[in-house]
mmCIF file of C-alpha atoms in Angstrom:
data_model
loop_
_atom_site.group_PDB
_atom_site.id
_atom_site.type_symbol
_atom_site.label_atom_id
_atom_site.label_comp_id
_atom_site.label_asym_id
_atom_site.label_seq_id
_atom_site.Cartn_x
_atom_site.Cartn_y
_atom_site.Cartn_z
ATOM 1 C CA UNK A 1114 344.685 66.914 47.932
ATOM 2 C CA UNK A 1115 341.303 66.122 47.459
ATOM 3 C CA UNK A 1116 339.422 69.065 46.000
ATOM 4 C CA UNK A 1117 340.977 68.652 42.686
ATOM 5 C CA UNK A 1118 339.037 64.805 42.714
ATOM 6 C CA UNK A 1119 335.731 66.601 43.424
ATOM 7 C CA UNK A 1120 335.135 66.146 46.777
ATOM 8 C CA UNK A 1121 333.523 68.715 48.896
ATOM 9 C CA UNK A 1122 336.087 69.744 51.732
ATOM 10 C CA UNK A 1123 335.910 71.971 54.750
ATOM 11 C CA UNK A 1124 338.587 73.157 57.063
ATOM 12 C CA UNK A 1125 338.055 72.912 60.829
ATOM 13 C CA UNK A 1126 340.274 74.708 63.699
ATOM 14 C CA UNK A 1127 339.676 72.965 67.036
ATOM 15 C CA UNK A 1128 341.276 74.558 70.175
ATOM 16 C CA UNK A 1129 342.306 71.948 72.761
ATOM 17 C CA UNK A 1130 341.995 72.747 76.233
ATOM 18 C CA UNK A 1131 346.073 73.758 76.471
ATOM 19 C CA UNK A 1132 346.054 76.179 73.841
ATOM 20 C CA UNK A 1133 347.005 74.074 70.706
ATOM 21 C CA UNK A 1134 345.066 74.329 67.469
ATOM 22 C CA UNK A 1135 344.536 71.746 65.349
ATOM 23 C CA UNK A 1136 343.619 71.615 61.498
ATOM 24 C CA UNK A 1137 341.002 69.527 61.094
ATOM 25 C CA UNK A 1138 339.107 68.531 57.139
ATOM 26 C CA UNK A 1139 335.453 67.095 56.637
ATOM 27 C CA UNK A 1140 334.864 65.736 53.436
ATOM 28 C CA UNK A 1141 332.052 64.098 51.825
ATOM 29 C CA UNK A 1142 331.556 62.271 48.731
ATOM 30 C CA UNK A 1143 332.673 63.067 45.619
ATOM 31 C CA UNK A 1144 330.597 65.537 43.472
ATOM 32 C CA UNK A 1145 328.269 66.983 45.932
ATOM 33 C CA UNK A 1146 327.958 70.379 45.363
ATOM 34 C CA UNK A 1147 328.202 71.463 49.359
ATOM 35 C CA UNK A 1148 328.390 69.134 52.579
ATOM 36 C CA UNK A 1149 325.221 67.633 54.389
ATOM 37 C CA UNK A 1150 324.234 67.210 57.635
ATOM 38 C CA UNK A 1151 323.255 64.168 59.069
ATOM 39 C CA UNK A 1152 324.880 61.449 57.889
ATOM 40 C CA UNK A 1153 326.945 59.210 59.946
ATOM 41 C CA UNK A 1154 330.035 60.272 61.152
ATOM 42 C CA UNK A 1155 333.541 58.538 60.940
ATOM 43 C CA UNK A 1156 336.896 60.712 62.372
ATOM 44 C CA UNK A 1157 340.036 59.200 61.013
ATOM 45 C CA UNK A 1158 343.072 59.905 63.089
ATOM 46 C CA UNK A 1159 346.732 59.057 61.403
ATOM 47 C CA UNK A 1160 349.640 57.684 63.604
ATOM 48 C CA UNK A 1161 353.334 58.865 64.104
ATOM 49 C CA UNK A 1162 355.230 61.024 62.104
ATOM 50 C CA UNK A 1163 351.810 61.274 59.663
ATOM 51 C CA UNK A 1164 349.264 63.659 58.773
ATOM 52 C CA UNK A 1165 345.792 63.243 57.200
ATOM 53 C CA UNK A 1166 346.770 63.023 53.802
ATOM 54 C CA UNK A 1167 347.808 59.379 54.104
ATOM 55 C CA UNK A 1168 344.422 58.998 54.157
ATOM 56 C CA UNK A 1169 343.365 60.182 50.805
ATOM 57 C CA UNK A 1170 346.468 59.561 48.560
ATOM 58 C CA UNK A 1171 346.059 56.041 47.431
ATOM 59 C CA UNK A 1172 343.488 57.391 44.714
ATOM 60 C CA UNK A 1173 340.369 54.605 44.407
ATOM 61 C CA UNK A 1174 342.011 53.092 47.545
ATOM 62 C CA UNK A 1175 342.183 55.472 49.573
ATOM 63 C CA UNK A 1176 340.020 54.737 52.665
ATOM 64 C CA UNK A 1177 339.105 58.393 53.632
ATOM 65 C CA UNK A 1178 337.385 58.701 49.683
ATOM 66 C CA UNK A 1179 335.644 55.480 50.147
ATOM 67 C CA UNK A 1180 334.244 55.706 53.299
ATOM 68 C CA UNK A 1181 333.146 59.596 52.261
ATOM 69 C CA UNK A 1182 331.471 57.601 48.868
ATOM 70 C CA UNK A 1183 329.774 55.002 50.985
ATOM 71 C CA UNK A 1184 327.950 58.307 52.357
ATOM 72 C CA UNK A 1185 329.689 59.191 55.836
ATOM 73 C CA UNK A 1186 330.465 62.305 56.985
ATOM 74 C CA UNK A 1187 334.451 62.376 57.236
ATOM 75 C CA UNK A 1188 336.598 64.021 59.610
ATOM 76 C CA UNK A 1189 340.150 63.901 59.060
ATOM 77 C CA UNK A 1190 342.351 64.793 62.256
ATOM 78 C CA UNK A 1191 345.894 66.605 62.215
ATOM 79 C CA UNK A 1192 347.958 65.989 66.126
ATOM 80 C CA UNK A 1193 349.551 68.480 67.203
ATOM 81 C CA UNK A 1194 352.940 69.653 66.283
ATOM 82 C CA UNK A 1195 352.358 67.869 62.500
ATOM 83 C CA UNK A 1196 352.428 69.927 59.423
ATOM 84 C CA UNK A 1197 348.770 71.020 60.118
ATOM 85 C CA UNK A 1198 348.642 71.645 63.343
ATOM 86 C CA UNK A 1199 351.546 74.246 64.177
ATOM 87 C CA UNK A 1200 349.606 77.127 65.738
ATOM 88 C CA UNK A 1201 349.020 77.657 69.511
ATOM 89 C CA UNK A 1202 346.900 80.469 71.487
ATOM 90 C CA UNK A 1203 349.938 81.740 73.360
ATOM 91 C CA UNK A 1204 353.163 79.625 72.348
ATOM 92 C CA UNK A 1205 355.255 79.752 68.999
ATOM 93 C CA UNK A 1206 356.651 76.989 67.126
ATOM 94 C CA UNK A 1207 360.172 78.355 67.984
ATOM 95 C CA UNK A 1208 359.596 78.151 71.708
ATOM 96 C CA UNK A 1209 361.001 75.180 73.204
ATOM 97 C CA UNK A 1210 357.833 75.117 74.976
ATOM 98 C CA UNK A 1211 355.554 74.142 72.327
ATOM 99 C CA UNK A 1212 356.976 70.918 71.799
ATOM 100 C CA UNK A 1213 356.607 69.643 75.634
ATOM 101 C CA UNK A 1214 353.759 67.116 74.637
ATOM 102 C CA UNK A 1215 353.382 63.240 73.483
ATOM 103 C CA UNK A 1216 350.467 61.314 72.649
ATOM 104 C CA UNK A 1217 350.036 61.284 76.357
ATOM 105 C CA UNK A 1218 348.957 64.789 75.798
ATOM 106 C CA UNK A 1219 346.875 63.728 72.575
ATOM 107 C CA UNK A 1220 345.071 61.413 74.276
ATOM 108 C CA UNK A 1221 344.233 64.372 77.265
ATOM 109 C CA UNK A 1222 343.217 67.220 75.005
ATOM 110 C CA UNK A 1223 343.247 66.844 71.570
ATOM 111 C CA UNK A 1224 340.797 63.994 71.272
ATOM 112 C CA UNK A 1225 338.117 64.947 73.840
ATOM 113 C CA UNK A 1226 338.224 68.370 72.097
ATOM 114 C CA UNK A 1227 337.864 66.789 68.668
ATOM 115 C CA UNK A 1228 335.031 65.110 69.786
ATOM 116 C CA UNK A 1229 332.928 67.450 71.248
ATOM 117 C CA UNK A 1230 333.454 69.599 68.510
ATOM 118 C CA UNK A 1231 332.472 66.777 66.023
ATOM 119 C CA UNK A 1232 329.558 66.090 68.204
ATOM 120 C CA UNK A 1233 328.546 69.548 68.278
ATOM 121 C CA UNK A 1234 329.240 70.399 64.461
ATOM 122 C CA UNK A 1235 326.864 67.058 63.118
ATOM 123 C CA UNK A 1236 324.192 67.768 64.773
ATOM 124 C CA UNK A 1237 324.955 65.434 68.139
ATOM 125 C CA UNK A 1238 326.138 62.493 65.891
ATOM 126 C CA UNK A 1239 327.789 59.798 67.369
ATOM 127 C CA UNK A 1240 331.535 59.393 66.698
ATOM 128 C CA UNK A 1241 332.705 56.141 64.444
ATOM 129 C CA UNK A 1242 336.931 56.788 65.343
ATOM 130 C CA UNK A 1243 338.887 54.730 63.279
ATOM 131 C CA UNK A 1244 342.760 54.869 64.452
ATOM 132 C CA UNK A 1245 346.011 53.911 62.678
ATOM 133 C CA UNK A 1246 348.970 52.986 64.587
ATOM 134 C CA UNK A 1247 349.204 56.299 67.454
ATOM 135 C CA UNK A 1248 346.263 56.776 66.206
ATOM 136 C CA UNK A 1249 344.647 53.910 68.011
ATOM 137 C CA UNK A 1250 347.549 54.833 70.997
ATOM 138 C CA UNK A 1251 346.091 57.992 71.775
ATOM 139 C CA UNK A 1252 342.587 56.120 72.110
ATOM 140 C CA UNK A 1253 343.763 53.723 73.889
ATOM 141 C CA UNK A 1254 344.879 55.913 76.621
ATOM 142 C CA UNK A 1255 341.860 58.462 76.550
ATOM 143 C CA UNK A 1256 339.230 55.199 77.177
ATOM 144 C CA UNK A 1257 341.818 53.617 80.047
ATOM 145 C CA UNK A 1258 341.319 56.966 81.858
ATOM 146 C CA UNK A 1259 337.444 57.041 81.134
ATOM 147 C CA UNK A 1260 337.802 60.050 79.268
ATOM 148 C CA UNK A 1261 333.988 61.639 79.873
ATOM 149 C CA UNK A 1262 333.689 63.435 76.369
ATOM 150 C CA UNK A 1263 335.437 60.738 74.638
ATOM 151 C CA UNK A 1264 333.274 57.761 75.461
ATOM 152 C CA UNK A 1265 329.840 59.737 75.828
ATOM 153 C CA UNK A 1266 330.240 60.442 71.782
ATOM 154 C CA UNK A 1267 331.739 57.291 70.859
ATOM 155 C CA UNK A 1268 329.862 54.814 69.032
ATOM 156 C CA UNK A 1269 332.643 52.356 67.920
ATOM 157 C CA UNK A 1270 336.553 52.062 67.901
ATOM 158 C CA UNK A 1271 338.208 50.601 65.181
ATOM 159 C CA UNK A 1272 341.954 50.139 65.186
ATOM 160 C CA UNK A 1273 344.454 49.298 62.195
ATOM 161 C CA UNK A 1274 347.723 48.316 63.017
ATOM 162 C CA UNK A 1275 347.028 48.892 66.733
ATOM 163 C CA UNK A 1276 350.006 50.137 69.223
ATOM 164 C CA UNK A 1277 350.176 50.108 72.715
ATOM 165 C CA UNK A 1278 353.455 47.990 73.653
ATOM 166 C CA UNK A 1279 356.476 48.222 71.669
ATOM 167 C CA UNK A 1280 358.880 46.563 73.636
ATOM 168 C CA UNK A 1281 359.911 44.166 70.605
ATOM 169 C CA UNK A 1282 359.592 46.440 67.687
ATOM 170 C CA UNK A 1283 362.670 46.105 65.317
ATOM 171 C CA UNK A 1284 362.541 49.299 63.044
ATOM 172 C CA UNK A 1285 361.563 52.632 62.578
ATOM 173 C CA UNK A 1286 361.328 55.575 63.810
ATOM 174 C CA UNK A 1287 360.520 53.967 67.796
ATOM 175 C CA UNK A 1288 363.479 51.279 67.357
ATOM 176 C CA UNK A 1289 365.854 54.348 66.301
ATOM 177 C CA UNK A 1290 364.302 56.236 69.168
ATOM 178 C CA UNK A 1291 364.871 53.510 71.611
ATOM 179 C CA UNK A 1292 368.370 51.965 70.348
ATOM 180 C CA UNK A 1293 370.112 55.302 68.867
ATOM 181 C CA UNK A 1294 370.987 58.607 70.663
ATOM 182 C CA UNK A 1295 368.434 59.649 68.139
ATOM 183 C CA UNK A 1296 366.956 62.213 70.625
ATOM 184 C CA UNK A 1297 370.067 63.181 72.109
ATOM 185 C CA UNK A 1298 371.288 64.317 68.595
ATOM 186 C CA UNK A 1299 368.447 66.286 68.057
ATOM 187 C CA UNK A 1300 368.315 68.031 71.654
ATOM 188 C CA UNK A 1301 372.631 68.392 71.243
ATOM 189 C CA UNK A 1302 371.481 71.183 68.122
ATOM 190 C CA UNK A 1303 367.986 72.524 69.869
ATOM 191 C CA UNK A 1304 365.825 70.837 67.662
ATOM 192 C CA UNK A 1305 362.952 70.001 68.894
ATOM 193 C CA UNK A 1306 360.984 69.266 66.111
ATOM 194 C CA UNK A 1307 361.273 65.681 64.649
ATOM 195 C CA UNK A 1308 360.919 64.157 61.402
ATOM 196 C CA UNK A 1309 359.716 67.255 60.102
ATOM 197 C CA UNK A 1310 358.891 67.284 56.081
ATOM 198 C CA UNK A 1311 362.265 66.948 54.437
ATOM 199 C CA UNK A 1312 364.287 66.116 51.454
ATOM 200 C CA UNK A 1313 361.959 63.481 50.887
ATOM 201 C CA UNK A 1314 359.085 65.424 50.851
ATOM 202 C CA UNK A 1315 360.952 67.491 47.787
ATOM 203 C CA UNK A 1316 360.593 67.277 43.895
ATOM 204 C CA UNK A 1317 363.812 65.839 44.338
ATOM 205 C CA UNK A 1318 362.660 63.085 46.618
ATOM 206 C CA UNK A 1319 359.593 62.803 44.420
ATOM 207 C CA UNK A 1320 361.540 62.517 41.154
ATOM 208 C CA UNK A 1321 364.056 59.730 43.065
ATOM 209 C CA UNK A 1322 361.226 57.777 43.783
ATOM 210 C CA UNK A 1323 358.891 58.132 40.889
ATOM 211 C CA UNK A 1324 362.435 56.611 39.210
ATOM 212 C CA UNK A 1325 363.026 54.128 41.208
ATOM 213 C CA UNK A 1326 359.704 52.946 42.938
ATOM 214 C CA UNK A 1327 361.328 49.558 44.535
ATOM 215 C CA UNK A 1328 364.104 51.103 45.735
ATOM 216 C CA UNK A 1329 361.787 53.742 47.513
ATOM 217 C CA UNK A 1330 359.867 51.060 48.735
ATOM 218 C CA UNK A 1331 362.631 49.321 50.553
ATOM 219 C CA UNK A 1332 364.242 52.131 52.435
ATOM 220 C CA UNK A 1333 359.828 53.341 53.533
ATOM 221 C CA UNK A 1334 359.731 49.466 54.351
ATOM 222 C CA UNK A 1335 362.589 50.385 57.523
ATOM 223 C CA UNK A 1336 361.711 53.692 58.206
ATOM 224 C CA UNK A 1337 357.799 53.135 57.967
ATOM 225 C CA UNK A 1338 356.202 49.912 58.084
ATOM 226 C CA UNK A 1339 355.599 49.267 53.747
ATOM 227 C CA UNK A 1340 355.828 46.547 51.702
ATOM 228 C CA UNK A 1341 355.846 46.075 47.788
ATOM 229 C CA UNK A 1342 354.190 42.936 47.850
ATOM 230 C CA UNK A 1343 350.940 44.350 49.903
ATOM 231 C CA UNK A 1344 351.750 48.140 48.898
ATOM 232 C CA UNK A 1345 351.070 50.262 46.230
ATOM 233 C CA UNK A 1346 354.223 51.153 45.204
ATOM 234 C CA UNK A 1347 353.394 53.088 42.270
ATOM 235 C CA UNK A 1348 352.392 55.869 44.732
ATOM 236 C CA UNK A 1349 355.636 55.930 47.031
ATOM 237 C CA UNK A 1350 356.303 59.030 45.298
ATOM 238 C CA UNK A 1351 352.961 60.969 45.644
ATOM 239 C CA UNK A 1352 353.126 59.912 49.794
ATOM 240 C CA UNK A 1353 356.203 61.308 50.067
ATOM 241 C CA UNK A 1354 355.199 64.406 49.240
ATOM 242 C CA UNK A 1355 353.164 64.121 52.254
ATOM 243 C CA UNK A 1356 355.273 61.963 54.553
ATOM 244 C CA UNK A 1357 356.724 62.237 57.335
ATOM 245 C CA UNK A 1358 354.949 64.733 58.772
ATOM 246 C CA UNK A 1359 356.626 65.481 62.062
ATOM 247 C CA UNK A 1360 356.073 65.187 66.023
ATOM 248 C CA UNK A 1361 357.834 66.766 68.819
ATOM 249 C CA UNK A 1362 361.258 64.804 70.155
ATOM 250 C CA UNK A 1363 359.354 64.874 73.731
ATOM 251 C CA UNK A 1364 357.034 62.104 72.137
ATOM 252 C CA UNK A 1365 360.134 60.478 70.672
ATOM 253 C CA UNK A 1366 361.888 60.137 73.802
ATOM 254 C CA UNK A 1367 358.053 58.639 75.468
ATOM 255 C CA UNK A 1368 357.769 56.264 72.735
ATOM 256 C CA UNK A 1369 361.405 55.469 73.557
ATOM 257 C CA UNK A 1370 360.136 54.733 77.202
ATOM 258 C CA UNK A 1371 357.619 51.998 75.856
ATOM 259 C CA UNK A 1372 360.327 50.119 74.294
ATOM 260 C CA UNK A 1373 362.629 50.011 76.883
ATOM 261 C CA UNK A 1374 360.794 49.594 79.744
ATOM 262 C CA UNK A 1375 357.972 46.795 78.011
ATOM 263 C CA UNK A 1376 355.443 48.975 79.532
ATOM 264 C CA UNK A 1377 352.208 51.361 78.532
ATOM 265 C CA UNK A 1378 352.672 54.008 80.925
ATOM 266 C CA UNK A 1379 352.366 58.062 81.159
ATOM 267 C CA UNK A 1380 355.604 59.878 80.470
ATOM 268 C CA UNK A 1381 358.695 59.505 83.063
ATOM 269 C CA UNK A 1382 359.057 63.330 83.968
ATOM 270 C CA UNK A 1383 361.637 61.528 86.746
ATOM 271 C CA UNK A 1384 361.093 61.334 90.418
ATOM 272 C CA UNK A 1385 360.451 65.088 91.125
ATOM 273 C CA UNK A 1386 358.212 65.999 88.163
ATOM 274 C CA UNK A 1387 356.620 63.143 88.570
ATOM 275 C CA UNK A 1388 355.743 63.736 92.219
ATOM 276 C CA UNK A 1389 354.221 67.070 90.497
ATOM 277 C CA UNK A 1390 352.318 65.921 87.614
ATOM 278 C CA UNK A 1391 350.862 62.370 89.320
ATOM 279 C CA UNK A 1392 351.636 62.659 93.024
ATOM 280 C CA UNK A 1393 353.854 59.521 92.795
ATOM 281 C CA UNK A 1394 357.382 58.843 92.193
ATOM 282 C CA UNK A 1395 356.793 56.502 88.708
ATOM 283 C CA UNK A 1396 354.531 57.018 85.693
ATOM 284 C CA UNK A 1397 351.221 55.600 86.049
ATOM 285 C CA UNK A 1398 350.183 52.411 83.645
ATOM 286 C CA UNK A 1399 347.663 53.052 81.277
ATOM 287 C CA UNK A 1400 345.051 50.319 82.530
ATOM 288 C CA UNK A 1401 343.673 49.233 79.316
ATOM 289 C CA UNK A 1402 341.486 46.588 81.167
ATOM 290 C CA UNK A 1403 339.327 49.993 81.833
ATOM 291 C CA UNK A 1404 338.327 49.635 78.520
ATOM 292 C CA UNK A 1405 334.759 48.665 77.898
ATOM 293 C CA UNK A 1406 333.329 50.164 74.225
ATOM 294 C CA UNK A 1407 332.349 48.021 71.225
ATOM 295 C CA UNK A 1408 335.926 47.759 69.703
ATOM 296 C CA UNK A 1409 337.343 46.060 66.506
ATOM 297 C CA UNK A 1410 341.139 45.680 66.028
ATOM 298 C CA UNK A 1411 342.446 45.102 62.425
ATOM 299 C CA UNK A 1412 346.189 43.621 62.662
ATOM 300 C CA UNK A 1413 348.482 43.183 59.936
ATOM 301 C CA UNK A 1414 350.402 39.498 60.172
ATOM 302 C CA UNK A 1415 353.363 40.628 58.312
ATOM 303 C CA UNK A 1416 353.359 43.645 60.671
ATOM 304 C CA UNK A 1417 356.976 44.818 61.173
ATOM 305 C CA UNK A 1418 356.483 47.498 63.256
ATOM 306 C CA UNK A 1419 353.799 45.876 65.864
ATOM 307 C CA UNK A 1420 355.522 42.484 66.788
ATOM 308 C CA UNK A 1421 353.284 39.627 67.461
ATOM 309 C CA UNK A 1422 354.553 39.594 71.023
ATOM 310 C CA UNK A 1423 353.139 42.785 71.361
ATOM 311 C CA UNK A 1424 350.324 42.451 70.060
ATOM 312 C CA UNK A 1425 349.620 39.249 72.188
ATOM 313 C CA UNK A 1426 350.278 41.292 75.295
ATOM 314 C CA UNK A 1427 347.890 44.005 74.485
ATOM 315 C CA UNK A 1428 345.384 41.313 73.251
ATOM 316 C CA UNK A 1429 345.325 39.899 76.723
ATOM 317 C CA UNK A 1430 345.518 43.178 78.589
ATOM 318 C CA UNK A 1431 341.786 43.919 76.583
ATOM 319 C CA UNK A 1432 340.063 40.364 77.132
ATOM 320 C CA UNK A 1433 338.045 42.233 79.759
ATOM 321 C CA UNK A 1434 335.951 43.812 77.470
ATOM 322 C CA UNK A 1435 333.219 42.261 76.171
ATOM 323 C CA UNK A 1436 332.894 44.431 72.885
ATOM 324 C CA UNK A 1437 336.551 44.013 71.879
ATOM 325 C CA UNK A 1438 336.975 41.821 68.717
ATOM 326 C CA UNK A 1439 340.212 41.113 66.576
ATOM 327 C CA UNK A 1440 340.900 39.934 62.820
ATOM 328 C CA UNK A 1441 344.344 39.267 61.013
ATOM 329 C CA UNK A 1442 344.669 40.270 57.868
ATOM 330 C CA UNK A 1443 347.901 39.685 54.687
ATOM 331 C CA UNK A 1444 349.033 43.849 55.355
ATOM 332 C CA UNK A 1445 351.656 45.253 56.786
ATOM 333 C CA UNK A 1446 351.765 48.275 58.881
ATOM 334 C CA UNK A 1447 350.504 50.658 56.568
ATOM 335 C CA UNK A 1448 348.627 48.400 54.264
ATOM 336 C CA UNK A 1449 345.452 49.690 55.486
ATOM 337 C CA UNK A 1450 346.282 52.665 53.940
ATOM 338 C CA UNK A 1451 348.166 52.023 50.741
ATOM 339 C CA UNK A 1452 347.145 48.816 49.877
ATOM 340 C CA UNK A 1453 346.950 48.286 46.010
ATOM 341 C CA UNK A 1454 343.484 46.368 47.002
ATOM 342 C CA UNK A 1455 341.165 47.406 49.541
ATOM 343 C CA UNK A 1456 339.014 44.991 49.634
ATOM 344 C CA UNK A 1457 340.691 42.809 51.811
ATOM 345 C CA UNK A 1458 339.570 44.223 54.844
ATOM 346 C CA UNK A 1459 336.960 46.981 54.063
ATOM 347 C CA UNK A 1460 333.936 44.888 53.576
ATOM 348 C CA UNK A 1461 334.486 44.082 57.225
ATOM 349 C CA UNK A 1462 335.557 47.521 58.110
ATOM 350 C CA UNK A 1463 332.243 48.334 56.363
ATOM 351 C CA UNK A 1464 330.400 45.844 58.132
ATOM 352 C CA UNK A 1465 331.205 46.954 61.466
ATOM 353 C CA UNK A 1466 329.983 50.515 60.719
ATOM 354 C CA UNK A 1467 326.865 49.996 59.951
ATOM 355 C CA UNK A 1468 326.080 46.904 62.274
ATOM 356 C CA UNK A 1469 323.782 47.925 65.573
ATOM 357 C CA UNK A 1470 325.854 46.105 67.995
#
């Protein structure tokens, strides 16, 4: 996606701690003939269903390219189970066994092994993680159990469109999950895989929507959080030959957890695996008021897919922290990424970086 621009790209495989391997690109900005060491580093992880791509597709607005042109060192992360990340040590794709993680499991192993492979491959930089939607989940739940690797290389957490609670979310992907047999449809067949890249993904999704942008733009405003007015819709086409991305049904059917039960909590396994995997009969809560790192959240006010109930309960579950600051902006949930006008919000994004706080 981005080597035809000019920009300087590497590919990274990181090995998590279970065995998965995730794809991993570093880019820097555009032009340079090979990439330096040195400069500060920012790790961009994508949220649910997504992949890096979203974010370098939105051309001149495309965070990932303007953050690598204000001169930081990029990492783009892939989950597991997405697009890029399919590969394991021991386990196949095909096995049902493979897809037996959330972002419970993200948040365990794939971001402390991110890190300290960041860490170790700048030169003992500090880590700037900016998070989009599970991306800021997955963080969320690696600093409420004091992940060690995690917070000694963080330097700052910035979150767009931030999830934790999702008890009053009204579309999408987590409302289908919650309010559909969604999951039970896709177990029924032995899928295991969900949202993988589909027809939409195809020149003949491309072509449909190159066609007929608005109408594009209303069915992605359901399904994933857009919106014409804040959106670049003249791109609809180009992301959806990136989007969706996929994720196991396993972190489906947790996500479906969080809505119905109004809680942040590890995944149900039910009373016996549960006695196995936390010695209790119940999930544990993530404790968020654990949190204690300089920490920026970026919501959107026309948000459809983070409810403003929501977000007021995970406001208030943070007001322990002393580093934790919040901003609204006019975005909705993926205007941070496709937004026909960045500026909005990244002069503060910007800001933030390079402040000393």
């Amino acid at each position: 996606v981005v080597k035809p621009l000019g920009y300087p790209v590497e590919v990274h495989k990181i090995t998590t701690e279970d065995g998965y391997i995730l794809t991993f690109f570093r880019i820097q900005a555009k032009n340079k003939k090979k990439l330096e060491s040195g400069l500060p580093v920012v790790y961009l992880q994508h949220g649910l269903i997504d992949s890096a791509d979203s974010w370098v597709i939105n051309g001149d607005n495309a965070p990932g390219l303007r953050l690598a042109d204000e001169g930081y060192d990029v990492w783009l992360g892939n989950s597991r189970g997405n697009k890029y990340s399919m590969e394991h040590l021991r386990l196949s794709p095909k096995d049902k066994k493979f897809w037996q993680f959330s972002f419970q499991h993200m948040a365990q192993y794939d971001l402390p092994a991110a890190f300290a492979y960041i860490n170790k491959n700048t030169g003992g930089q500090l880590i700037n993680y900016i998070g989009h939607s599970q991306g800021t989940t997955i963080m969320f739940a690696a600093l409420s159990e004091r992940d060690p690797t995690v917070t000694k290389y963080l330097r700052k957490y910035i979150a767009l469109s931030p999830v934790a609670w999702v008890a009053h979310v009204k579309c999408g992907i987590i409302y289908l999950s919650a309010y559909t047999p969604l999951p039970e449809l896709y177990e029924a067949f032995h899928l295991y895989y969900c949202a993988p890249p589909n027809f939409l993904d195809s020149t003949v999704g491309h072509v449909y929507c190159k066609a007929f942008p608005k109408t594009c733009g209303y069915f992605m405003s359901y399904f994933y959080g857009t919106d014409p007015e804040h959106d670049n819709y003249d791109i609809y086409n180009v992301m959806l030959q990136h989007f969706p991305s996929g994720t196991s049904v396993f972190n489906i059917r947790h996500w479906r957890q969080l809505a119905l039960e109004n809680k942040f909590n590890k995944y149900d396994y039910g009373i016996h695996g549960n006695m196995e995997h936390y010695n209790q009969t119940y999930p544990p809560d993530y404790n968020v008021s654990n949190i204690n790192v300089p920490m920026h959240l970026f919501f959107g006010y026309d948000d459809n897919m983070v409810s403003e109930k929501d977000s007021t309960k995970l406001l208030k579950a943070l007001q322990g922290d002393p580093g934790m600051k919040f901003k609204e902006y006019p975005a909705d949930h993926l205007t941070f990424l496709l937004s026909k006008d960045l500026s909005f919000f990244f002069g503060d994004l910007l800001d933030i970086l390079k402040s000393d706080e």
